[in-house]
XYZ file of C-alpha atoms in Angstrom:
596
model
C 90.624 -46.971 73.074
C 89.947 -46.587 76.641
C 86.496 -45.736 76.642
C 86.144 -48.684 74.960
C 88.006 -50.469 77.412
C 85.804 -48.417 80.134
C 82.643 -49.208 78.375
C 83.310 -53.062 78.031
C 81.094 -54.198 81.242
C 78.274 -52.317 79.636
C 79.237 -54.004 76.238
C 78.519 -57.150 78.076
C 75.055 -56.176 78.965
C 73.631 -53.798 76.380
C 74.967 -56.136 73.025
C 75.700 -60.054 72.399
C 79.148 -59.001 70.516
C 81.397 -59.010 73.452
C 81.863 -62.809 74.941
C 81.842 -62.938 78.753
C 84.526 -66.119 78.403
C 87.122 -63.109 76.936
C 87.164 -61.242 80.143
C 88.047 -61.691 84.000
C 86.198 -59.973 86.047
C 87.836 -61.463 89.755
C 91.566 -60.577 88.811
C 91.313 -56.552 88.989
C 87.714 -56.294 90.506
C 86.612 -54.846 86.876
C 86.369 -56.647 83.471
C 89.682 -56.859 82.204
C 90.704 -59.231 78.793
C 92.161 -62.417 79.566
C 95.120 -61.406 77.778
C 95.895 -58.822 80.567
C 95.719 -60.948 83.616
C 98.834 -62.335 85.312
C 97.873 -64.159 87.805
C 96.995 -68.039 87.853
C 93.738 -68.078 86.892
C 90.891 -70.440 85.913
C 87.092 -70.721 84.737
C 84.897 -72.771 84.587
C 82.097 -71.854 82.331
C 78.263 -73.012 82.083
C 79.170 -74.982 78.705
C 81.830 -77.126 80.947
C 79.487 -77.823 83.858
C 77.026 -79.337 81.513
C 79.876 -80.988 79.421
C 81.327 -82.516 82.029
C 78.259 -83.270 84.266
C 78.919 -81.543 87.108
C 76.359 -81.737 89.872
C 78.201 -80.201 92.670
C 80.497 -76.926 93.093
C 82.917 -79.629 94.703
C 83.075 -81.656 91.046
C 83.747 -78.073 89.599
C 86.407 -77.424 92.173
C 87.887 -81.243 92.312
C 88.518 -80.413 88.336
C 90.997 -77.622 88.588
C 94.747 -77.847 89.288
C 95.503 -77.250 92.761
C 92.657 -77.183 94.576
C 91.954 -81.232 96.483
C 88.893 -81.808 98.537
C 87.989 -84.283 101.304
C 84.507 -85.038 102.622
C 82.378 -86.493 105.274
C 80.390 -88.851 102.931
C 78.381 -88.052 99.754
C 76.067 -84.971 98.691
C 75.446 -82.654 101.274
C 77.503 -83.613 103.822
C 80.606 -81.350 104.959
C 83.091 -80.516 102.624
C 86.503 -79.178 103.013
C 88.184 -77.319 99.871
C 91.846 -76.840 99.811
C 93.498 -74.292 97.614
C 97.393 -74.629 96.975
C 97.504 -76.873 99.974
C 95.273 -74.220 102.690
C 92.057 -74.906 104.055
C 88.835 -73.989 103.435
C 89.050 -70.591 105.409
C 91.707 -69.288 103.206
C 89.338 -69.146 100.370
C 86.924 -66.527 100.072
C 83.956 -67.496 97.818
C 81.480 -64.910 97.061
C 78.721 -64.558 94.351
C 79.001 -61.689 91.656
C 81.603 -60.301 93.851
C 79.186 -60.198 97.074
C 80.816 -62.741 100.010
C 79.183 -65.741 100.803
C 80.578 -67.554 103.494
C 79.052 -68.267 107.229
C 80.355 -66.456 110.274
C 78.783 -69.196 112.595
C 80.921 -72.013 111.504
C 84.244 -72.817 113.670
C 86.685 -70.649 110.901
C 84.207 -68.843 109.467
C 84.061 -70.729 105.887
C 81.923 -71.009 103.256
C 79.664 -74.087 103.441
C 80.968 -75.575 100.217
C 78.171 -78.361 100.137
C 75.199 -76.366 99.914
C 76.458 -74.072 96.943
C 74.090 -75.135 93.646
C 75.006 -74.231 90.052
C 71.627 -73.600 89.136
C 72.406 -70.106 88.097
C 75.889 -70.072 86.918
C 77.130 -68.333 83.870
C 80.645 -68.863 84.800
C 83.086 -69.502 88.329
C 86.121 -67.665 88.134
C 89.522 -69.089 90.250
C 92.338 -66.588 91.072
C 94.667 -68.468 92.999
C 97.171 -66.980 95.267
C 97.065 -64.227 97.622
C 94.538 -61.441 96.917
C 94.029 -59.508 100.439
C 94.990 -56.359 98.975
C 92.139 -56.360 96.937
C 89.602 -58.313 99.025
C 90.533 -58.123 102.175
C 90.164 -61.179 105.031
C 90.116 -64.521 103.753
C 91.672 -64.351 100.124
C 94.949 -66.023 101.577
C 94.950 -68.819 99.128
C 92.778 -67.161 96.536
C 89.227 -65.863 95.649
C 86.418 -68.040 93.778
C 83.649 -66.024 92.265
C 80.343 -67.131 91.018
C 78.952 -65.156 88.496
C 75.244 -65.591 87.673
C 73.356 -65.580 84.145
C 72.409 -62.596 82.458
C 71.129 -63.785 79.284
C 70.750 -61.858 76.073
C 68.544 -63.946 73.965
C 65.202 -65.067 74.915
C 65.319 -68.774 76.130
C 63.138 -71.399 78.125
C 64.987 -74.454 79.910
C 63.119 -77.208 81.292
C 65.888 -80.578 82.621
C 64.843 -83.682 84.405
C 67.656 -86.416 85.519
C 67.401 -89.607 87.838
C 69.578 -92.059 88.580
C 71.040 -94.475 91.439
C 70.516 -94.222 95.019
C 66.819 -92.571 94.081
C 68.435 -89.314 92.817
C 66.040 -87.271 90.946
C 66.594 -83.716 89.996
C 63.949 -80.805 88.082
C 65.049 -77.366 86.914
C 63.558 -74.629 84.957
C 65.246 -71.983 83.725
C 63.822 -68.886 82.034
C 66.087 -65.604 80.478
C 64.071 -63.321 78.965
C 66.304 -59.634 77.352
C 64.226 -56.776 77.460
C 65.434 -53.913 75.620
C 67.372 -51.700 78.399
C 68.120 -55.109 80.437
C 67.047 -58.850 81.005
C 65.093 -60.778 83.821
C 65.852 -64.248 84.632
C 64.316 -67.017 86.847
C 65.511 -70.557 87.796
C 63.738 -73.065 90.080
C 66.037 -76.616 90.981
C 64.816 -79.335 92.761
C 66.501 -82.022 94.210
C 66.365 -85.316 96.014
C 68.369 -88.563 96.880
C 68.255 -91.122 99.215
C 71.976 -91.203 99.262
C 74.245 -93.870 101.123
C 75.706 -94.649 104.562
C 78.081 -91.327 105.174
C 79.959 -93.655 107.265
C 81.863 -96.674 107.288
C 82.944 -99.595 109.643
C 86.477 -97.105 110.548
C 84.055 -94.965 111.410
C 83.226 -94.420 115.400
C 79.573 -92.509 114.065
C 78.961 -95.967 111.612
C 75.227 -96.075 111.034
C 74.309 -98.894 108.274
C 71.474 -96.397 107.115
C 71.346 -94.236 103.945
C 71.784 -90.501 104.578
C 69.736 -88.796 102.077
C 70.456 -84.965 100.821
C 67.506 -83.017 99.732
C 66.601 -79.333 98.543
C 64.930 -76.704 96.604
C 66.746 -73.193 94.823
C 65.140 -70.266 93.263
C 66.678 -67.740 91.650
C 65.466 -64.238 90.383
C 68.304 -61.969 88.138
C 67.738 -58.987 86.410
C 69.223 -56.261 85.177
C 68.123 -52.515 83.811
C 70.291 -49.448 82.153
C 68.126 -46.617 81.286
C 70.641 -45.237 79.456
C 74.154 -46.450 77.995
C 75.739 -44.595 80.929
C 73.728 -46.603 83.702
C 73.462 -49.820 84.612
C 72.286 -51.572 87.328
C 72.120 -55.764 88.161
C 70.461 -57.435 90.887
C 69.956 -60.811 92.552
C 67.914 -62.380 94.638
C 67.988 -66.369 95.534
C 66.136 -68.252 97.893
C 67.366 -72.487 99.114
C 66.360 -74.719 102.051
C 66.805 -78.774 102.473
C 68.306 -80.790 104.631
C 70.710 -83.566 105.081
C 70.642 -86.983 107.145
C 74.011 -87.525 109.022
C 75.719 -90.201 111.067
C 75.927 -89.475 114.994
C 77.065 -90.299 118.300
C 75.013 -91.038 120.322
C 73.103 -93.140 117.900
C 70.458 -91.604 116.356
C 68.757 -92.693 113.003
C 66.789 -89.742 112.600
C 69.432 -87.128 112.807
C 69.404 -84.434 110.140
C 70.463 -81.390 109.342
C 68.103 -78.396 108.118
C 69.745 -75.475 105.986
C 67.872 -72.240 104.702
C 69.823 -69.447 103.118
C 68.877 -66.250 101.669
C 71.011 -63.968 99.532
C 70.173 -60.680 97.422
C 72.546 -58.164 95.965
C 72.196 -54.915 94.497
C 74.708 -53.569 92.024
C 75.080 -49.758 90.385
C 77.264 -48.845 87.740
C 77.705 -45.140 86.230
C 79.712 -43.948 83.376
C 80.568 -40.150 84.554
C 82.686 -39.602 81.293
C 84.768 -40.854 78.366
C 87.580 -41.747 81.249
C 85.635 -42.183 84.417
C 82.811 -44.375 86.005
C 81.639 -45.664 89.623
C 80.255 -48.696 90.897
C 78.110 -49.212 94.047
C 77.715 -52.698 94.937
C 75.252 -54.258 97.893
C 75.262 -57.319 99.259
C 73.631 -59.344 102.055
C 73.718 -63.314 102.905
C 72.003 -65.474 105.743
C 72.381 -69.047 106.099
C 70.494 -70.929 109.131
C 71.865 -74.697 110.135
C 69.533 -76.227 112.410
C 70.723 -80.048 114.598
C 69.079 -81.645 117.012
C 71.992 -80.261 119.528
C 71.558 -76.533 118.210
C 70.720 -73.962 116.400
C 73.449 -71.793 113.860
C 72.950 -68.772 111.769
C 75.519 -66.535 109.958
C 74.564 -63.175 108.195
C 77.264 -61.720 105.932
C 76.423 -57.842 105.257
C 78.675 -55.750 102.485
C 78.766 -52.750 100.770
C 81.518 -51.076 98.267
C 82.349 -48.230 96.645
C 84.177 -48.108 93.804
C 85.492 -45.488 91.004
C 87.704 -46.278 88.142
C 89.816 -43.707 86.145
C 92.009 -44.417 82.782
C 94.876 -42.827 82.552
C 95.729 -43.755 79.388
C 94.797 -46.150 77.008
C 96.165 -48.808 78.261
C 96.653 -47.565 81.976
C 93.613 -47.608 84.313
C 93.241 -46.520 88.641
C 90.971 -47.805 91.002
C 90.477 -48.237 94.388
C 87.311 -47.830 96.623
C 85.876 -48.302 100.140
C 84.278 -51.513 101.262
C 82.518 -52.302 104.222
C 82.288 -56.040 105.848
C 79.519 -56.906 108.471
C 79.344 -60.578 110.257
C 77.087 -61.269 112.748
C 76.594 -65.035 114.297
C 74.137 -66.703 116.359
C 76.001 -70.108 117.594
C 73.961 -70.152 120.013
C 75.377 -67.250 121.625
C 74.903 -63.984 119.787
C 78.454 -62.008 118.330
C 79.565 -59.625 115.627
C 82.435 -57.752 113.935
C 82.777 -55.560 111.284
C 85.818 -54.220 108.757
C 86.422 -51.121 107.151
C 88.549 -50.991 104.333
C 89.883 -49.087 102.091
C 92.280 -50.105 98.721
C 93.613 -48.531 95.559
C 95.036 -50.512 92.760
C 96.846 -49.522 89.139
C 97.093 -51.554 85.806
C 98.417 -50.865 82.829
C 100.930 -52.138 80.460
C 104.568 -50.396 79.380
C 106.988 -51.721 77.182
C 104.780 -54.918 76.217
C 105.250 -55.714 80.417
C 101.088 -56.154 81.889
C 101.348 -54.811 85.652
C 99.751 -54.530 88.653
C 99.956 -53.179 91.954
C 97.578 -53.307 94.586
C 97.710 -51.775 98.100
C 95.217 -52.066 100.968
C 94.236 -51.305 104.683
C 91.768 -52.766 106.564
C 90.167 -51.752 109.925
C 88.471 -54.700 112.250
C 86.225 -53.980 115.067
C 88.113 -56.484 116.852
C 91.932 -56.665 116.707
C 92.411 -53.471 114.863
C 94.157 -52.867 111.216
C 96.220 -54.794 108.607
C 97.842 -53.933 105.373
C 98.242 -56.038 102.413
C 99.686 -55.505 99.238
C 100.359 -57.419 95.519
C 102.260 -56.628 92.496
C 102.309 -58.975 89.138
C 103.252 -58.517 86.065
C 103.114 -60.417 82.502
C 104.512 -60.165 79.367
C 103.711 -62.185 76.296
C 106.107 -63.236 73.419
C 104.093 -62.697 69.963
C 106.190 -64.781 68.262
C 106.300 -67.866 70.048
C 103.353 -67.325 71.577
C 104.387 -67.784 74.994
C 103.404 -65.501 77.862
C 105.174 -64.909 81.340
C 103.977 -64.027 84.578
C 104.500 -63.731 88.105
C 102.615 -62.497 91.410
C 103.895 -61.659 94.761
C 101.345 -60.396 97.243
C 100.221 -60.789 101.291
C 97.084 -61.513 102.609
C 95.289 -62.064 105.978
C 92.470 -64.127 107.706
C 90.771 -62.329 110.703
C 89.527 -64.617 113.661
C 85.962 -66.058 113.520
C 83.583 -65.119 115.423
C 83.138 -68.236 116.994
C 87.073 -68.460 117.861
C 86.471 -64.427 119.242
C 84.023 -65.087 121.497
C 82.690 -68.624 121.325
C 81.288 -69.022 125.061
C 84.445 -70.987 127.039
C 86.874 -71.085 123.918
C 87.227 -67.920 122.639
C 89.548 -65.701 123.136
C 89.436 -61.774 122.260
C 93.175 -61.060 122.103
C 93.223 -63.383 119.150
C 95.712 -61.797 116.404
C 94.879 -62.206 112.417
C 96.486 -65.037 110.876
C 99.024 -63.093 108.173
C 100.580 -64.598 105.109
C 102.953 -63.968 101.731
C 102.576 -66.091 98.847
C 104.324 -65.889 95.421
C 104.377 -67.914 91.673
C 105.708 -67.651 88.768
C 104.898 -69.500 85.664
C 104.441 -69.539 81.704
C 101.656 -70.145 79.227
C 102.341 -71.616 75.739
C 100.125 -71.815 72.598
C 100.342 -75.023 70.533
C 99.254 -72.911 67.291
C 99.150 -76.358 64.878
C 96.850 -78.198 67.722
C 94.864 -75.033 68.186
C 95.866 -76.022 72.687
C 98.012 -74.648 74.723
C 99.728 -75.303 78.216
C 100.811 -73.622 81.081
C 103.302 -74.422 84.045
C 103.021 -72.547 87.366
C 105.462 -72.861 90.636
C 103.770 -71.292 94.071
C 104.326 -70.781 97.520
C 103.169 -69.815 100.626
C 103.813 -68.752 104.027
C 101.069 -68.391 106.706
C 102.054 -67.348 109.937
C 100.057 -66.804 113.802
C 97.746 -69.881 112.695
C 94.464 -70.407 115.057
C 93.935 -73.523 117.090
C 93.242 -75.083 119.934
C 96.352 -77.340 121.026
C 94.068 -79.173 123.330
C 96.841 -82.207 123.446
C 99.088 -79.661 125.689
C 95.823 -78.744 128.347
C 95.486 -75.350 126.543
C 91.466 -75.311 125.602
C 90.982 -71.600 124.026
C 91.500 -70.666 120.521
C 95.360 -69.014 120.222
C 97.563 -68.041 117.775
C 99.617 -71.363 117.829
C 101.640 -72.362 114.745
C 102.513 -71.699 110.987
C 102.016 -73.693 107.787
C 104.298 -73.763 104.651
C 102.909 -74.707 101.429
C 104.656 -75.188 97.885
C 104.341 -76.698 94.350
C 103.594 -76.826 90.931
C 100.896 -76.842 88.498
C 101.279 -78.324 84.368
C 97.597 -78.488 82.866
C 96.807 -78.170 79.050
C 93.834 -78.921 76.490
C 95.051 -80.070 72.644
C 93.195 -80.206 69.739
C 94.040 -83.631 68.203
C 91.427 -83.948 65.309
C 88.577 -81.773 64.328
C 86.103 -82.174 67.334
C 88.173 -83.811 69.457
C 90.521 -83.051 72.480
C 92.732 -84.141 74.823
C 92.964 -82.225 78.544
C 94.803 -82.891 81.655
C 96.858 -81.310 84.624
C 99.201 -82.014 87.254
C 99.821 -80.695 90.393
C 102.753 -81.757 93.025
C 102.344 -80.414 96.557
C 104.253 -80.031 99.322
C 101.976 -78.726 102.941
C 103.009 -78.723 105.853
C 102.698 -76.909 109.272
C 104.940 -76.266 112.193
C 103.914 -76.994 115.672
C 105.883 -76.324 118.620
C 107.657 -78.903 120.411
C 106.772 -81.249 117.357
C 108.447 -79.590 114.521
C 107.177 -79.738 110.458
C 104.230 -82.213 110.078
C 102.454 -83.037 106.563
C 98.984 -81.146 106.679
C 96.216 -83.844 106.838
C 94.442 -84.687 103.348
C 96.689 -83.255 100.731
C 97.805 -85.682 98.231
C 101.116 -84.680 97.178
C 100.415 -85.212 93.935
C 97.252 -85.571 91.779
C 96.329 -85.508 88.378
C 93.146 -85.281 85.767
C 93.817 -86.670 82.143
C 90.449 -87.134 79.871
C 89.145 -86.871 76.101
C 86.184 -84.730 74.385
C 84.530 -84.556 71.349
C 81.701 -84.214 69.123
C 80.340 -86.234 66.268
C 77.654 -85.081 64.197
C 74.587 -84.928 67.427
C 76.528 -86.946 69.701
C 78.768 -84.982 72.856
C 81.024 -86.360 74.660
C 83.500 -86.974 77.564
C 86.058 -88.778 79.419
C 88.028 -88.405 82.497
C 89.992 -89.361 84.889
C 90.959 -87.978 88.261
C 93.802 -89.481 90.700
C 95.260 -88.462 94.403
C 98.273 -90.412 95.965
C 98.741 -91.524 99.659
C 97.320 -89.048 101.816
C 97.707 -88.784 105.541
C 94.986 -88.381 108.023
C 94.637 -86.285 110.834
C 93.954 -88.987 113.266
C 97.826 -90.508 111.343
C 95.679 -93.321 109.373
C 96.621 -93.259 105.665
C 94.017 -92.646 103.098
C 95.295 -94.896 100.391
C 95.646 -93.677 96.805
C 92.857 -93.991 93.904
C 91.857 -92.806 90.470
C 88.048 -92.505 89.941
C 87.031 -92.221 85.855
C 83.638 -90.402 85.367
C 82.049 -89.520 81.724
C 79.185 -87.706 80.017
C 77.535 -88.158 76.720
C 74.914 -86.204 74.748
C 72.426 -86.553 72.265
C 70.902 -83.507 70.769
C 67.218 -84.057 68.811
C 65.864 -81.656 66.455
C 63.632 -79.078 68.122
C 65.528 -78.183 71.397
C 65.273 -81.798 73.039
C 68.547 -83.224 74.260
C 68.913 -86.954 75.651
C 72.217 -87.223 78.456
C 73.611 -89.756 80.774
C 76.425 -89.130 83.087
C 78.790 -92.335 84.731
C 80.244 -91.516 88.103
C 83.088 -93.610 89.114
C 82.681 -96.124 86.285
C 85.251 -98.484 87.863
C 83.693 -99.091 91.099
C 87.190 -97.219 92.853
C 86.785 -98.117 96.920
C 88.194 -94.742 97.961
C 88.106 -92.401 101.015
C 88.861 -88.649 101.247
C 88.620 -88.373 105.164
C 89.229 -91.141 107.303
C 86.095 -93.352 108.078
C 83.753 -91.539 105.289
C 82.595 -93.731 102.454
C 82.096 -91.725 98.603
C 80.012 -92.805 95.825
C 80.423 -96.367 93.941
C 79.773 -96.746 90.422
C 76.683 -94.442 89.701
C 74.447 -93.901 86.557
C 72.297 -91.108 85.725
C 70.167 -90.387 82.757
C 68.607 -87.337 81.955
C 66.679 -84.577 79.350
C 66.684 -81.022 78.192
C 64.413 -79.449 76.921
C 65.021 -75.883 75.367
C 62.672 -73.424 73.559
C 62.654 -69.766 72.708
């Protein structure tokens, strides 16, 4: 039994049997089943993207429970993710386990508006703390993006256009060779966009702000022998985006280039043991008229894991984090950490512990740890769960040493977080359900409380967030299903001599409700999405809306499929950041074209 559960990541590349959907890779660092995960979890696979029509990692993101966005305009502009009611910069985001966010932004995020899905198998969500098994940044979770390694030959060719002159090209090739695969994807895109601002707006321009680039991808893969594999990427993007300004400037744009590559080794030693070496390296240049900014993201890890028992694994490893940043003054930091982390199951109880130290260049060490645990009731089908873990976000570069703001004695911003929660099977309506309560903590918060004459970066305040999460998917007919979720939030930080204040942009509560199904050739979908009354950080309200998008399909004999995709099919005037217009009612059309 447990070399087979050892073996299962090479299962995945070496045979078709094994379905990637049936294991979580994110949860434990190594594939583990579904079944054995207790933490609150999502994916988002490449069937949903295209199901759904998702253009965007935010319309991936915007469909999962708990996680709101807000943005300065349409496509390619920036965009701020928020994951159980914390920013951006409490959410790590990396690419087949590899981080990929940008040291030379403010809070070192990831620059959600330039991520593509050209290339995605499948984005995996663990939400709640996970420091103590990847380190800075994984307050609020970790969202990984897992690239295609295909095992049948196949030959993608889609073209789509629509309002606002949007036209998009990809290809997509996957060719399995017999000890591996290659794969290459090329997108293209283009659109002349709208005005990113609006009349509330002190940057209002009248003009359209157009979003344009180009994405190549290269995978591939190669195991010599059933005890050795090793995976590769390498993915090259530049465009550019037109933005509103002060002073007034109609020609203002923003140029983005970012390169990425990672390296991965894995070795099966014996019928109980194997190691993984992973590499990983990731440069992204923003270039404005007022400046230049770069961020390069260098890691490396180490990692062996040992079964026990059957049902009983160890693991831990060494990782090493590099950030250097160019904004335009040149700075860099570095962590060394090291974690272990058991999982196994006793008495019908799924359990993990986790436990982790980690050594920055800057303001020295920090330990994190989780435990959760999971047990599932056969008979009604119902399975329990609960996490409790710590996490940490170290100070950005730019807050370190940014040249007049910075400030070296900067400590790491610490938090706890907990949730507990239950999923049910609805056997009869082949669906199921799940409820989920959180919470979190996040003390020695960075910022610069300007409004009291202090203008450097300090550890100034804390932030409380708390809620809970219903979302299910039933089976009503044959071919036809009903999904939604719910989430109710309460965020809020603390500021000295002002006390508790909401934090700016969170709905309280939200919801997605839709319908899918399939008749004979014919796919399709339904959905809506609504936030309540959110607050502003300037203390304007952004009222409430509900925008209702939908997809349908057509598939033709011989690998040619007809779609069209409606984007706010009522027309909602909404805003999610104060003085930023979104997109009004939108159609595109579009084919595929697939061959082997």
């Amino acid at each position: 039994m447990r070399r087979e559960l050892l073996a299962l990541s090479f299962a995945l590349l070496l045979t078709s049997t094994v379905k990637a959907e049936d294991v979580l890779v994110t949860a434990n660092r190594i594939e583990v089943p579904e079944e054995s995960v207790s933490e609150d979890f999502e994916v988002i696979t490449k069937e949903d993207i295209k199901k759904y029509g998702f253009t965007s990692i935010s319309d991936v993101l915007a469909y999962i429970s708990g996680i709101h966005l807000s943005s300065n305009g349409g496509l390619g502009q920036v965009t701020n993710v928020y994951t159980l009611g914390l920013p951006s910069k409490h959410i790590l985001v990396m690419v087949n386990g590899v981080p990929v966010y940008d040291p030379s932004r403010i809070g070192g995020e990831a620059n959600f508006e330039w991520i593509d899905l050209s290339n995605v198998e499948r984005i995996e969500v663990i939400k709640g703390p996970q420091g103590a098994l990847y380190g800075s940044d994984a307050v609020a979770g970790v969202i990984n993006i897992i690239t295609k390694k295909p095992k049948e030959r196949e030959f993608k060719l889609t073209t789509e256009g629509g309002k606002y002159k949007t036209f998009k090209e990809r290809f997509y090739a996957g060719l399995p060779l017999e000890k591996g695969f290659l794969s290459l994807s090329f997108e293209n895109f283009k659109t002349n966009g709208f005005s990113a601002t609006n009349s509330d707006s002190p940057y209002y321009e009248s003009d359209n702000d157009g979003f344009r680039y180009k994405a190549g991808w290269f995978s591939y893969g190669y195991s010599p022998s059933d005890r050795v594999r090793i995976t590769g990427d390498l993915k090259v993007r530049g465009g550019s985006v037109d933005y509103d300004s002060l002073p007034y400037n109609p020609k203002a744009k923003a140029n983005y280039d970012n390169f990425f590559t990672d390296l991965k080794g894995e070795f099966l030693i014996s019928d109980d043991l194997s190691v993984s070496a992973k590499f990983g390296h990731n440069r992204e240049e923003r270039e404005y008229p007022y400046g230049n900014y770069t961020g390069v993201v260098r890691y490396f890890s180490l990692q062996p894991v040992y079964y026990l028992s059957e049902n009983t694994f160890l693991t831990g490893g060494l990782n090493y984090r590099q950030e250097k940043a160019q904004t335009p003054s040149k700075s860099s930091a570095h962590t060394r950490s090291a974690f272990v982390e058991l999982h196994g199951e006793i008495f019908g109880v799924t359990y993990t512990g986790a436990l982790r130290r980690d050594w920055h260049s800057q303001f020295g060490g920090k330990t994190t740890y989780k435990l959760s645990a999971g047990y599932k009731i056969r008979l009604t089908g119902t399975k329990l769960r609960a996490q409790y873990g710590t996490g940490f976000k170290a100070p950005s570069l730019y807050q370190l040493y940014g040249p007049g703001v910075g400030n070296e004695k900067l400590k790491a911003e610490t938090s706890e977080g907990w949730n507990v929660g239950f999923d049910q099977r609805i056997p009869y309506l082949k669906g199921s359900f799940s409820v989920t309560y959180f919470k979190n903590h996040v003390w020695n918060l960075i910022d610069m409380p300007w409004w009291q004459g202090v203008y450097k970066y300090t550890n100034y305040n804390k932030a409380l967030t708390e809620g809970v999460e219903i979302k299910g998917k039933v089976e009503v007919i044959e071919n036809l299903s009903l999904f939604g979720s719910y989430t109710h939030l309460r965020a809020e930080d603390y500021k000295p001599g002002s006390g508790w204040e909401k934090l700016a942009r969170r709905p309280e509560f939200s919801y997605t409700v839709g319908v899918e199904g399939k008749f004979k050739g014919v796919k399709t979908s339904l959905w809506a999405l609504h936030y309540s009354d959110r607050e502003d950080s300037n203390g304007k309200t952004l009222g409430g809306f509900t925008t209702v998008n939908c997809y349908v399909s057509y598939e033709f004999k011989g690998g040619l499929e007809l779609y069209a995709k409606g984007i706010n099919l009522t027309d909602e005037d909404y805003q999610l950041a104060y003085g930023y217009n979104t997109m009004g009612r939108a159609l595109f059309v579009g084919l595929n074209y697939a061959f082997k």
